[in-house]
Tab-separated table of C-alpha atoms in Angstrom:
chain	number	residue	atom	x	y	z
J	27	MET	CA	-7.124	-65.481	-25.273
J	28	ILE	CA	-7.660	-61.792	-24.475
J	29	LEU	CA	-6.314	-62.373	-20.946
J	30	LEU	CA	-3.306	-63.974	-22.278
J	31	MET	CA	-2.448	-60.994	-24.466
J	32	LYS	CA	-2.879	-58.591	-21.815
J	33	LEU	CA	-0.409	-60.769	-19.625
J	34	VAL	CA	2.087	-60.841	-22.642
J	35	PHE	CA	1.715	-56.926	-22.815
J	36	LEU	CA	2.320	-56.365	-19.226
J	37	CYS	CA	5.360	-58.484	-19.173
J	38	CYS	CA	6.828	-56.641	-22.227
J	39	CYS	CA	6.160	-53.334	-20.720
J	40	SER	CA	7.797	-54.351	-17.412
J	41	LYS	CA	10.732	-55.877	-19.267
J	42	ARG	CA	11.282	-52.515	-21.124
J	43	GLU	CA	11.110	-50.598	-17.881
J	44	LEU	CA	13.585	-52.673	-16.382
J	45	VAL	CA	15.943	-52.443	-19.133
J	46	SER	CA	15.702	-48.596	-19.231
J	47	ALA	CA	16.097	-48.264	-15.474
J	48	PHE	CA	19.411	-46.616	-14.909
J	49	THR	CA	21.597	-47.119	-11.815
J	50	LEU	CA	23.604	-44.877	-9.493
J	51	GLN	CA	26.656	-46.049	-11.402
J	52	ASP	CA	25.280	-45.032	-14.691
J	53	GLU	CA	24.523	-41.565	-13.236
J	54	ALA	CA	27.964	-41.145	-11.792
J	55	ASN	CA	29.545	-42.102	-14.970
J	56	LEU	CA	27.422	-39.538	-16.903
J	57	GLN	CA	28.314	-36.772	-14.652
J	58	ALA	CA	31.819	-37.654	-14.631
J	59	SER	CA	31.791	-37.474	-18.362
J	60	LEU	CA	29.913	-34.211	-18.678
J	61	LEU	CA	32.140	-32.212	-16.414
J	62	ALA	CA	35.424	-33.640	-17.615
J	63	GLY	CA	36.926	-30.557	-19.293
J	64	TYR	CA	34.023	-28.475	-18.579
J	65	ASN	CA	34.733	-24.715	-18.050
J	66	LYS	CA	31.911	-23.074	-15.957
J	67	ASP	CA	33.366	-19.799	-16.779
J	68	LEU	CA	32.405	-19.884	-20.388
J	69	LYS	CA	29.025	-18.855	-21.468
J	70	PRO	CA	27.102	-21.950	-23.382
J	71	GLY	CA	26.550	-21.703	-27.203
J	72	TRP	CA	28.624	-22.963	-30.011
J	73	ASP	CA	27.969	-19.746	-32.302
J	74	ARG	CA	29.069	-16.613	-30.301
J	75	ASP	CA	27.296	-14.455	-32.710
J	76	VAL	CA	23.995	-15.840	-31.532
J	77	PRO	CA	22.663	-14.794	-28.154
J	78	LEU	CA	22.071	-17.311	-25.615
J	79	GLN	CA	18.188	-17.578	-25.012
J	80	ILE	CA	17.405	-17.669	-21.251
J	81	ASN	CA	13.484	-18.369	-20.428
J	82	ILE	CA	12.373	-17.066	-17.021
J	83	ARG	CA	9.319	-16.818	-14.927
J	84	PHE	CA	8.632	-15.828	-11.401
J	85	ALA	CA	6.350	-17.439	-8.630
J	86	LEU	CA	5.541	-15.498	-5.468
J	87	PHE	CA	5.464	-17.252	-2.078
J	88	SER	CA	4.806	-14.440	0.524
J	89	ILE	CA	5.019	-10.912	1.605
J	90	LYS	CA	6.841	-10.722	4.791
J	91	GLU	CA	6.997	-7.028	5.568
J	92	PHE	CA	6.406	-3.595	4.134
J	93	ASN	CA	7.639	-0.785	6.327
J	94	PHE	CA	6.550	2.675	5.369
J	95	ASN	CA	9.084	4.553	7.349
J	96	THR	CA	12.176	2.912	6.053
J	97	GLY	CA	10.692	1.945	2.462
J	98	LYS	CA	11.686	-1.680	2.873
J	99	LEU	CA	9.728	-4.427	1.389
J	100	SER	CA	10.600	-8.059	2.230
J	101	MET	CA	9.205	-11.037	0.189
J	102	THR	CA	10.045	-14.470	-0.817
J	103	GLY	CA	9.752	-15.785	-4.396
J	104	LEU	CA	10.988	-18.357	-6.806
J	105	PHE	CA	12.592	-17.892	-10.072
J	106	PHE	CA	12.072	-20.689	-12.800
J	107	ILE	CA	15.079	-20.184	-15.284
J	108	ASN	CA	16.205	-22.564	-18.182
J	109	TRP	CA	18.623	-22.494	-21.087
J	110	THR	CA	20.382	-24.855	-23.423
J	111	ASP	CA	24.022	-26.010	-22.858
J	112	GLU	CA	25.264	-28.024	-25.648
J	113	ARG	CA	28.279	-29.183	-23.666
J	114	LEU	CA	25.876	-30.961	-21.149
J	115	ALA	CA	23.912	-32.897	-23.826
J	116	TRP	CA	24.559	-36.721	-24.015
J	117	ASN	CA	22.945	-39.679	-25.703
J	118	PRO	CA	20.936	-41.618	-23.271
J	119	THR	CA	21.370	-44.994	-24.766
J	120	ASN	CA	25.131	-44.834	-23.937
J	121	TYR	CA	24.278	-44.384	-20.126
J	122	ASN	CA	21.510	-47.233	-19.827
J	123	HIS	CA	18.768	-44.938	-21.150
J	124	THR	CA	19.757	-42.228	-18.487
J	125	LYS	CA	17.604	-38.983	-19.698
J	126	LYS	CA	18.095	-36.627	-16.740
J	127	THR	CA	20.501	-36.063	-13.774
J	128	THR	CA	21.099	-33.324	-11.111
J	129	ILE	CA	24.195	-31.481	-10.551
J	130	PRO	CA	25.045	-28.857	-7.855
J	131	GLN	CA	24.913	-25.365	-9.321
J	132	ASN	CA	28.441	-24.461	-8.491
J	133	LYS	CA	29.782	-26.938	-11.110
J	134	VAL	CA	28.176	-25.542	-14.314
J	135	TRP	CA	27.694	-22.124	-15.834
J	136	LEU	CA	24.996	-19.968	-14.307
J	137	PRO	CA	23.669	-16.414	-15.535
J	138	GLU	CA	24.688	-13.956	-12.960
J	139	ILE	CA	21.209	-12.397	-12.227
J	140	ILE	CA	21.496	-9.382	-9.805
J	141	ASN	CA	18.977	-7.509	-7.780
J	142	VAL	CA	19.789	-3.785	-8.511
J	143	ASN	CA	17.376	-2.232	-6.231
J	144	PRO	CA	18.171	-3.821	-2.864
J	145	TYR	CA	17.529	-2.265	0.507
J	146	ASP	CA	21.012	-3.130	1.908
J	147	ASP	CA	23.604	-4.782	-0.335
J	148	LEU	CA	23.502	-6.247	-4.039
J	149	THR	CA	22.349	-9.789	-4.142
J	150	GLY	CA	22.227	-12.363	-6.699
J	151	LEU	CA	20.304	-15.491	-7.094
J	152	ARG	CA	23.263	-17.973	-6.495
J	153	GLN	CA	22.769	-20.224	-3.517
J	154	ASP	CA	25.398	-22.974	-2.760
J	155	HIS	CA	22.932	-25.552	-1.774
J	156	LEU	CA	20.752	-25.315	-5.014
J	157	THR	CA	21.075	-27.765	-7.738
J	158	ILE	CA	20.583	-27.757	-11.489
J	159	SER	CA	18.439	-30.280	-13.310
J	160	LEU	CA	19.806	-31.401	-16.629
J	161	GLN	CA	18.142	-33.142	-19.443
J	162	TYR	CA	19.815	-35.317	-22.136
J	163	ASN	CA	19.380	-32.629	-24.751
J	164	GLY	CA	21.303	-30.135	-22.864
J	165	VAL	CA	18.463	-28.282	-21.274
J	166	CYS	CA	19.298	-26.804	-17.858
J	167	ARG	CA	16.518	-26.167	-15.403
J	168	TRP	CA	17.287	-23.819	-12.399
J	169	PHE	CA	14.691	-23.286	-9.725
J	170	THR	CA	16.187	-20.759	-7.253
J	171	ILE	CA	14.070	-19.604	-4.362
J	172	GLN	CA	15.242	-16.475	-2.312
J	173	SER	CA	14.162	-13.877	0.088
J	174	PHE	CA	14.460	-10.241	-1.362
J	175	GLU	CA	14.710	-6.969	0.673
J	176	VAL	CA	14.127	-4.128	-1.795
J	177	VAL	CA	13.444	-0.337	-1.737
J	178	CYS	CA	9.881	0.591	-2.375
J	179	ASP	CA	8.731	4.291	-1.868
J	180	ALA	CA	5.269	4.357	-0.616
J	181	ASP	CA	2.671	6.917	-1.665
J	182	VAL	CA	0.434	7.352	1.394
J	183	THR	CA	-1.814	10.063	0.029
J	184	LYS	CA	-4.781	7.768	0.580
J	185	TYR	CA	-3.800	5.997	3.731
J	186	PRO	CA	-5.336	3.839	4.850
J	187	PHE	CA	-7.185	3.350	1.710
J	188	ASP	CA	-3.940	3.109	-0.327
J	189	THR	CA	-2.586	0.872	-3.121
J	190	GLN	CA	1.093	0.531	-3.560
J	191	THR	CA	3.112	-0.422	-6.532
J	192	CYS	CA	6.568	-1.942	-5.640
J	193	GLU	CA	9.078	-3.162	-8.289
J	194	LEU	CA	12.308	-5.718	-8.120
J	195	HIS	CA	14.596	-4.939	-10.781
J	196	PHE	CA	17.048	-7.656	-11.955
J	197	HIS	CA	19.871	-7.367	-14.477
J	198	ILE	CA	22.142	-10.024	-16.196
J	199	TRP	CA	25.341	-9.009	-14.883
J	200	GLY	CA	28.591	-9.175	-17.133
J	201	TYR	CA	26.672	-9.755	-20.644
J	202	TYR	CA	25.087	-7.294	-23.031
J	203	SER	CA	21.762	-7.862	-24.679
J	204	HIS	CA	23.327	-9.261	-27.865
J	205	GLU	CA	25.014	-11.971	-25.738
J	206	ILE	CA	22.222	-13.071	-23.743
J	207	ASP	CA	18.331	-12.627	-24.562
J	208	LEU	CA	16.174	-12.770	-21.581
J	209	VAL	CA	12.794	-14.255	-22.538
J	210	ILE	CA	9.779	-14.027	-20.199
J	211	SER	CA	8.011	-17.344	-20.273
J	212	SER	CA	4.901	-15.973	-18.669
J	213	SER	CA	4.206	-12.269	-17.948
J	214	GLU	CA	1.753	-13.407	-15.225
J	215	ILE	CA	3.440	-14.301	-11.860
J	216	ASP	CA	2.383	-17.374	-10.503
J	217	LEU	CA	0.374	-17.160	-7.228
J	218	SER	CA	-0.580	-20.704	-6.778
J	219	LEU	CA	1.686	-21.128	-3.709
J	220	TYR	CA	1.116	-17.646	-2.557
J	221	VAL	CA	0.473	-17.371	1.224
J	222	GLU	CA	-1.970	-14.374	1.949
J	223	ASN	CA	-0.666	-11.476	3.858
J	224	SER	CA	-2.759	-10.072	6.819
J	225	ILE	CA	-2.246	-6.548	5.508
J	226	TRP	CA	-1.713	-6.513	1.953
J	227	GLU	CA	-3.940	-7.932	-0.757
J	228	ILE	CA	-2.236	-8.603	-4.224
J	229	ARG	CA	-4.287	-6.997	-6.834
J	230	GLY	CA	-1.619	-7.283	-9.795
J	231	ALA	CA	1.568	-9.213	-10.196
J	232	THR	CA	3.423	-9.141	-13.557
J	233	LEU	CA	6.873	-10.047	-14.868
J	234	ILE	CA	7.990	-7.495	-17.583
J	235	SER	CA	11.338	-6.822	-19.527
J	236	PRO	CA	11.345	-3.070	-20.138
J	237	SER	CA	13.496	-1.612	-22.995
J	238	LEU	CA	16.521	0.526	-21.541
J	239	LYS	CA	17.493	3.522	-23.567
J	240	TYR	CA	20.787	4.181	-21.747
J	241	SER	CA	21.939	0.563	-21.146
J	242	LYS	CA	23.137	-2.385	-23.148
J	243	THR	CA	22.009	-5.039	-20.605
J	244	LYS	CA	18.664	-6.805	-20.308
J	245	GLU	CA	16.452	-5.983	-17.347
J	246	ILE	CA	13.623	-8.159	-15.644
J	247	VAL	CA	11.284	-6.290	-13.518
J	248	VAL	CA	8.781	-7.946	-10.847
J	249	LYS	CA	6.048	-5.659	-10.643
J	250	LEU	CA	3.402	-6.105	-7.732
J	251	GLU	CA	0.377	-3.960	-6.949
J	252	MET	CA	-0.811	-4.257	-3.364
J	253	LYS	CA	-3.972	-2.930	-1.897
J	254	ARG	CA	-4.166	-2.482	1.787
J	255	ARG	CA	-6.790	-4.423	3.834
J	256	THR	CA	-8.847	-1.567	5.388
J	257	PRO	CA	-11.370	-3.154	7.960
J	258	TYR	CA	-8.769	-2.891	10.950
J	259	TYR	CA	-8.011	0.675	10.117
J	260	VAL	CA	-11.756	1.853	9.617
J	261	VAL	CA	-12.446	0.077	13.248
J	262	SER	CA	-9.627	1.219	15.074
J	263	LEU	CA	-8.646	4.688	13.427
J	264	ILE	CA	-11.193	6.232	11.207
J	265	ILE	CA	-14.410	5.531	13.107
J	266	PRO	CA	-12.664	6.879	16.610
J	267	ILE	CA	-11.365	9.879	14.809
J	268	ILE	CA	-14.664	10.812	13.369
J	269	ALA	CA	-16.573	10.292	16.700
J	270	VAL	CA	-14.160	12.269	18.786
J	271	SER	CA	-13.972	15.239	16.233
J	272	PHE	CA	-17.782	15.255	15.938
J	273	LEU	CA	-18.182	15.866	19.538
J	274	MET	CA	-16.174	19.151	19.418
J	275	ALA	CA	-19.048	21.156	18.225
J	276	PHE	CA	-21.335	20.114	21.074
J	277	VAL	CA	-19.438	21.867	23.659
J	278	PHE	CA	-21.434	24.957	22.513
J	279	ILE	CA	-24.646	23.190	23.788
J	280	LEU	CA	-23.344	22.754	27.380
J	281	PRO	CA	-24.951	25.194	29.774
J	282	HIS	CA	-22.485	28.049	30.781
J	283	ASP	CA	-23.265	27.628	34.483
J	284	SER	CA	-22.077	23.873	34.262
J	285	GLY	CA	-18.452	24.835	34.343
J	286	GLU	CA	-17.559	22.079	32.060
J	287	ARG	CA	-16.932	23.700	28.761
J	288	VAL	CA	-13.298	24.247	29.071
J	289	GLY	CA	-12.623	20.760	30.405
J	290	PHE	CA	-14.743	19.122	27.644
J	291	SER	CA	-13.096	20.939	24.846
J	292	THR	CA	-9.570	20.526	26.023
J	293	THR	CA	-10.103	16.606	26.446
J	294	VAL	CA	-11.540	16.358	22.937
J	295	LEU	CA	-8.795	18.556	21.461
J	296	LEU	CA	-5.996	16.106	23.254
J	297	SER	CA	-7.816	13.319	21.920
J	298	ILE	CA	-7.509	14.393	18.483
J	299	ILE	CA	-3.654	15.255	18.981
J	300	VAL	CA	-3.081	11.492	20.336
J	301	TYR	CA	-4.580	10.257	16.952
J	302	LEU	CA	-2.422	12.675	15.085
J	303	THR	CA	0.622	11.225	16.894
J	304	ILE	CA	-0.354	7.535	16.196
J	305	ILE	CA	-0.696	8.454	12.320
J	306	GLN	CA	2.673	10.324	12.295
J	307	ASP	CA	4.374	7.256	13.836
J	308	LEU	CA	2.923	5.009	11.107
J	309	LEU	CA	3.696	7.064	7.885
J	310	PRO	CA	7.182	8.088	6.660
J	311	GLU	CA	8.574	11.271	7.495
J	312	SER	CA	9.039	12.219	3.651
J	313	SER	CA	6.913	14.770	1.831
J	314	GLU	CA	7.361	13.135	-1.533
J	315	PRO	CA	5.189	12.343	-3.279
J	316	ASN	CA	2.318	13.550	-1.012
J	317	ILE	CA	1.680	13.572	2.429
J	318	SER	CA	-1.410	11.431	3.752
J	319	ALA	CA	-4.745	13.322	3.251
J	320	LEU	CA	-5.783	11.803	6.649
J	321	GLY	CA	-2.944	13.773	8.244
J	322	TYR	CA	-4.408	17.084	6.785
J	323	VAL	CA	-7.813	16.211	8.101
J	324	LEU	CA	-6.510	15.523	11.605
J	325	VAL	CA	-4.457	18.752	11.324
J	326	THR	CA	-7.748	20.738	10.390
J	327	TYR	CA	-9.403	18.953	13.298
J	328	VAL	CA	-6.679	20.220	15.756
J	329	VAL	CA	-6.924	23.699	14.448
J	330	ASN	CA	-10.585	23.862	14.620
J	331	GLY	CA	-10.355	22.484	18.127
J	332	SER	CA	-7.926	25.079	19.186
J	333	PHE	CA	-10.257	27.663	18.032
J	334	VAL	CA	-13.166	26.033	19.885
J	335	VAL	CA	-11.032	26.166	23.135
J	336	VAL	CA	-10.411	29.765	22.634
J	337	GLU	CA	-14.194	30.591	21.737
J	338	VAL	CA	-15.178	28.681	24.882
J	339	ILE	CA	-12.797	30.708	27.073
J	340	ILE	CA	-14.111	33.923	25.547
J	341	THR	CA	-17.651	33.040	26.062
J	342	SER	CA	-16.997	31.895	29.748
J	343	ARG	CA	-15.473	35.367	30.408
J	344	PHE	CA	-18.280	37.195	28.825
J	345	HIS	CA	-20.669	35.162	30.749
J	346	ARG	CA	-19.000	35.985	34.030
J	347	ASN	CA	-18.961	39.693	33.433
J	348	SER	CA	-22.505	39.758	32.200
J	349	SER	CA	-23.991	41.204	35.370
J	350	GLU	CA	-21.432	43.958	35.601
J	351	ASN	CA	-20.746	45.569	32.174
J	352	PRO	CA	-23.378	46.459	29.571
J	353	VAL	CA	-23.599	44.975	26.273
J	354	PRO	CA	-21.385	46.762	23.601
J	355	ARG	CA	-22.990	48.873	21.005
J	356	TYR	CA	-21.707	46.783	18.010
J	357	LEU	CA	-22.976	43.523	19.438
J	358	ARG	CA	-26.438	45.271	20.127
J	359	CYS	CA	-26.582	46.144	16.418
J	360	ILE	CA	-25.781	42.688	15.283
J	361	VAL	CA	-28.422	41.254	17.580
J	362	THR	CA	-31.189	43.633	16.313
J	363	SER	CA	-30.182	43.145	12.794
J	364	LEU	CA	-30.654	39.313	13.280
J	365	ARG	CA	-34.082	40.094	14.885
J	366	ARG	CA	-35.102	41.995	11.981
J	367	MET	CA	-34.101	39.255	9.610
J	368	ARG	CA	-36.053	36.534	11.513
J	369	ARG	CA	-39.107	38.977	11.505
J	370	LYS	CA	-39.178	39.159	7.860
J	371	ASN	CA	-39.133	35.374	7.635
J	372	VAL	CA	-42.179	35.085	9.849
J	373	SER	CA	-45.112	33.664	8.054
J	374	VAL	CA	-48.500	35.597	7.524
J	375	LYS	CA	-50.812	35.926	10.617
J	376	PRO	CA	-54.401	35.878	10.524
J	377	ILE	CA	-56.079	39.409	9.999
J	378	GLY	CA	-57.223	39.594	13.732
J	379	THR	CA	-53.512	39.620	14.784
J	380	CYS	CA	-52.266	42.253	12.560
J	381	SER	CA	-53.238	45.170	14.902
J	382	LYS	CA	-51.349	43.642	17.655
J	383	ILE	CA	-48.247	43.095	15.446
J	384	ASN	CA	-48.352	46.735	14.068
J	385	LYS	CA	-48.638	47.968	17.441
J	386	THR	CA	-45.703	46.100	18.743
J	387	ASP	CA	-43.714	47.087	15.552
J	388	ASN	CA	-44.676	50.892	16.314
J	389	ASP	CA	-43.723	50.400	19.927
J	390	GLU	CA	-40.360	48.822	19.006
J	391	ASN	CA	-39.740	51.467	16.192
J	392	GLY	CA	-40.636	54.288	18.353
J	393	GLY	CA	-38.313	53.322	21.187
J	394	ASP	CA	-34.644	52.321	21.311
J	395	GLU	CA	-34.661	48.989	19.649
J	396	ASN	CA	-31.065	48.215	20.873
J	397	SER	CA	-31.764	49.017	24.619
J	398	ASP	CA	-33.416	45.480	25.504
J	399	VAL	CA	-30.359	43.318	24.112
J	400	GLN	CA	-29.145	41.221	27.164
J	401	TRP	CA	-25.920	39.112	27.416
J	402	GLY	CA	-27.761	36.059	27.457
J	403	GLU	CA	-28.968	36.621	23.985
J	404	VAL	CA	-25.611	37.480	22.739
J	405	LEU	CA	-23.969	34.553	24.214
J	406	THR	CA	-26.733	32.314	22.647
J	407	LEU	CA	-26.238	33.853	19.314
J	408	PHE	CA	-22.579	33.418	19.635
J	409	ASP	CA	-22.796	29.726	20.575
J	410	THR	CA	-25.237	28.886	17.746
J	411	LEU	CA	-22.553	30.386	15.144
J	412	CYS	CA	-19.715	28.574	16.554
J	413	PHE	CA	-21.788	25.299	16.830
J	414	ALA	CA	-22.664	25.803	13.058
J	415	PHE	CA	-19.168	26.702	11.982
J	416	THR	CA	-17.544	23.914	13.887
J	417	LEU	CA	-19.913	21.257	12.320
J	418	PHE	CA	-19.280	22.858	8.788
J	419	VAL	CA	-15.421	22.425	9.049
J	420	PHE	CA	-15.890	18.868	10.408
J	421	PHE	CA	-18.235	17.828	7.428
J	422	MET	CA	-16.392	19.594	4.877
J	423	SER	CA	-13.066	18.079	5.869
J	424	ALA	CA	-14.536	14.533	6.007
J	425	LEU	CA	-16.029	15.157	2.599
J	426	ILE	CA	-12.920	16.234	0.928
J	427	TYR	CA	-10.996	13.347	2.355
J	428	LEU	CA	-13.712	11.043	1.126
J	429	CYS	CA	-13.312	12.513	-2.516
J	430	VAL	CA	-9.464	12.044	-2.274
J	431	VAL	CA	-9.627	8.433	-1.305
J	432	ILE	CA	-12.308	7.562	-3.795
J	433	THR	CA	-10.715	9.163	-6.766
């Protein structure tokens, strides 16, 4: 008995589906009836005092390119737009229970949505090959996919640890806000179909409709917050720059007799200049809002390296003339002053050694303390000071850059 009831139920359902299934001729008759006398130049809505409500949401497919030099952002996205056109409503029972149909978009009214910050020419969402999905209650669903090229000014202050915010601005062209009301169905941009970009990571994607003080039209803004993927730049740019710049100070440890000081310092300086050239080619030429902090660091390293080359040349000249010329008096005073400072910092000696120390001090104080200063001691002191100063500039520049990119 139960099995028989199930069979009867299935037969009834199948019969109902067969009855409700519409044919090609039914859909053709429906479209012919809907488009007869239809004027696509007139905005939908019987009551012209009530604004037409258009619901909109956005899905991001991919980010193709973001060129810093030109400020060009290329991306592909899909708009989901729907509204109600009472002229396109029908009774399904009159057309063999036909509840939906699809019509080419060039045959019905469409909202003229224009991208107002394009990179080249103004572009709209209309595409000749797209269609409109119609429901029997007059609801029109428009799914328009398009590639957008917009202007986005980059802030490269923290490059390559930067985060960029780009916006796409869209206006309803030809209608004021009291005629068309744009309603955002979802403020969150749909990323379910998004294909990850190898350079940029999406940190935030929102769809907003800001209020405009000096315009009577509605605006839709697609706002993207993108963070650069940094591992490649750390490995190929940051680490080599740090390693090469760190070598600059160690030129003062090389022996003077080796003859390699000038060549070593010049090679390191040229390497830093090469990295500076690479960064300048990657970044835009504009100075607004800021120049890259990494560029400032490299310029500091270049200036520091130039001073190092000059210092090396000076010490090489002093070393060559050390056997012919005596040490100038001001250099001897500096060396002897440092000797006294070091002597004050010497730890306390046992009592048995005090007589020797006092005797040595008396001998030195009794004679000319500056007379035994040699060029070798002067050059060693100069190399020590230059080594410490070069390392200080290197670490301070790196620390300042680190503070800038972290904050």
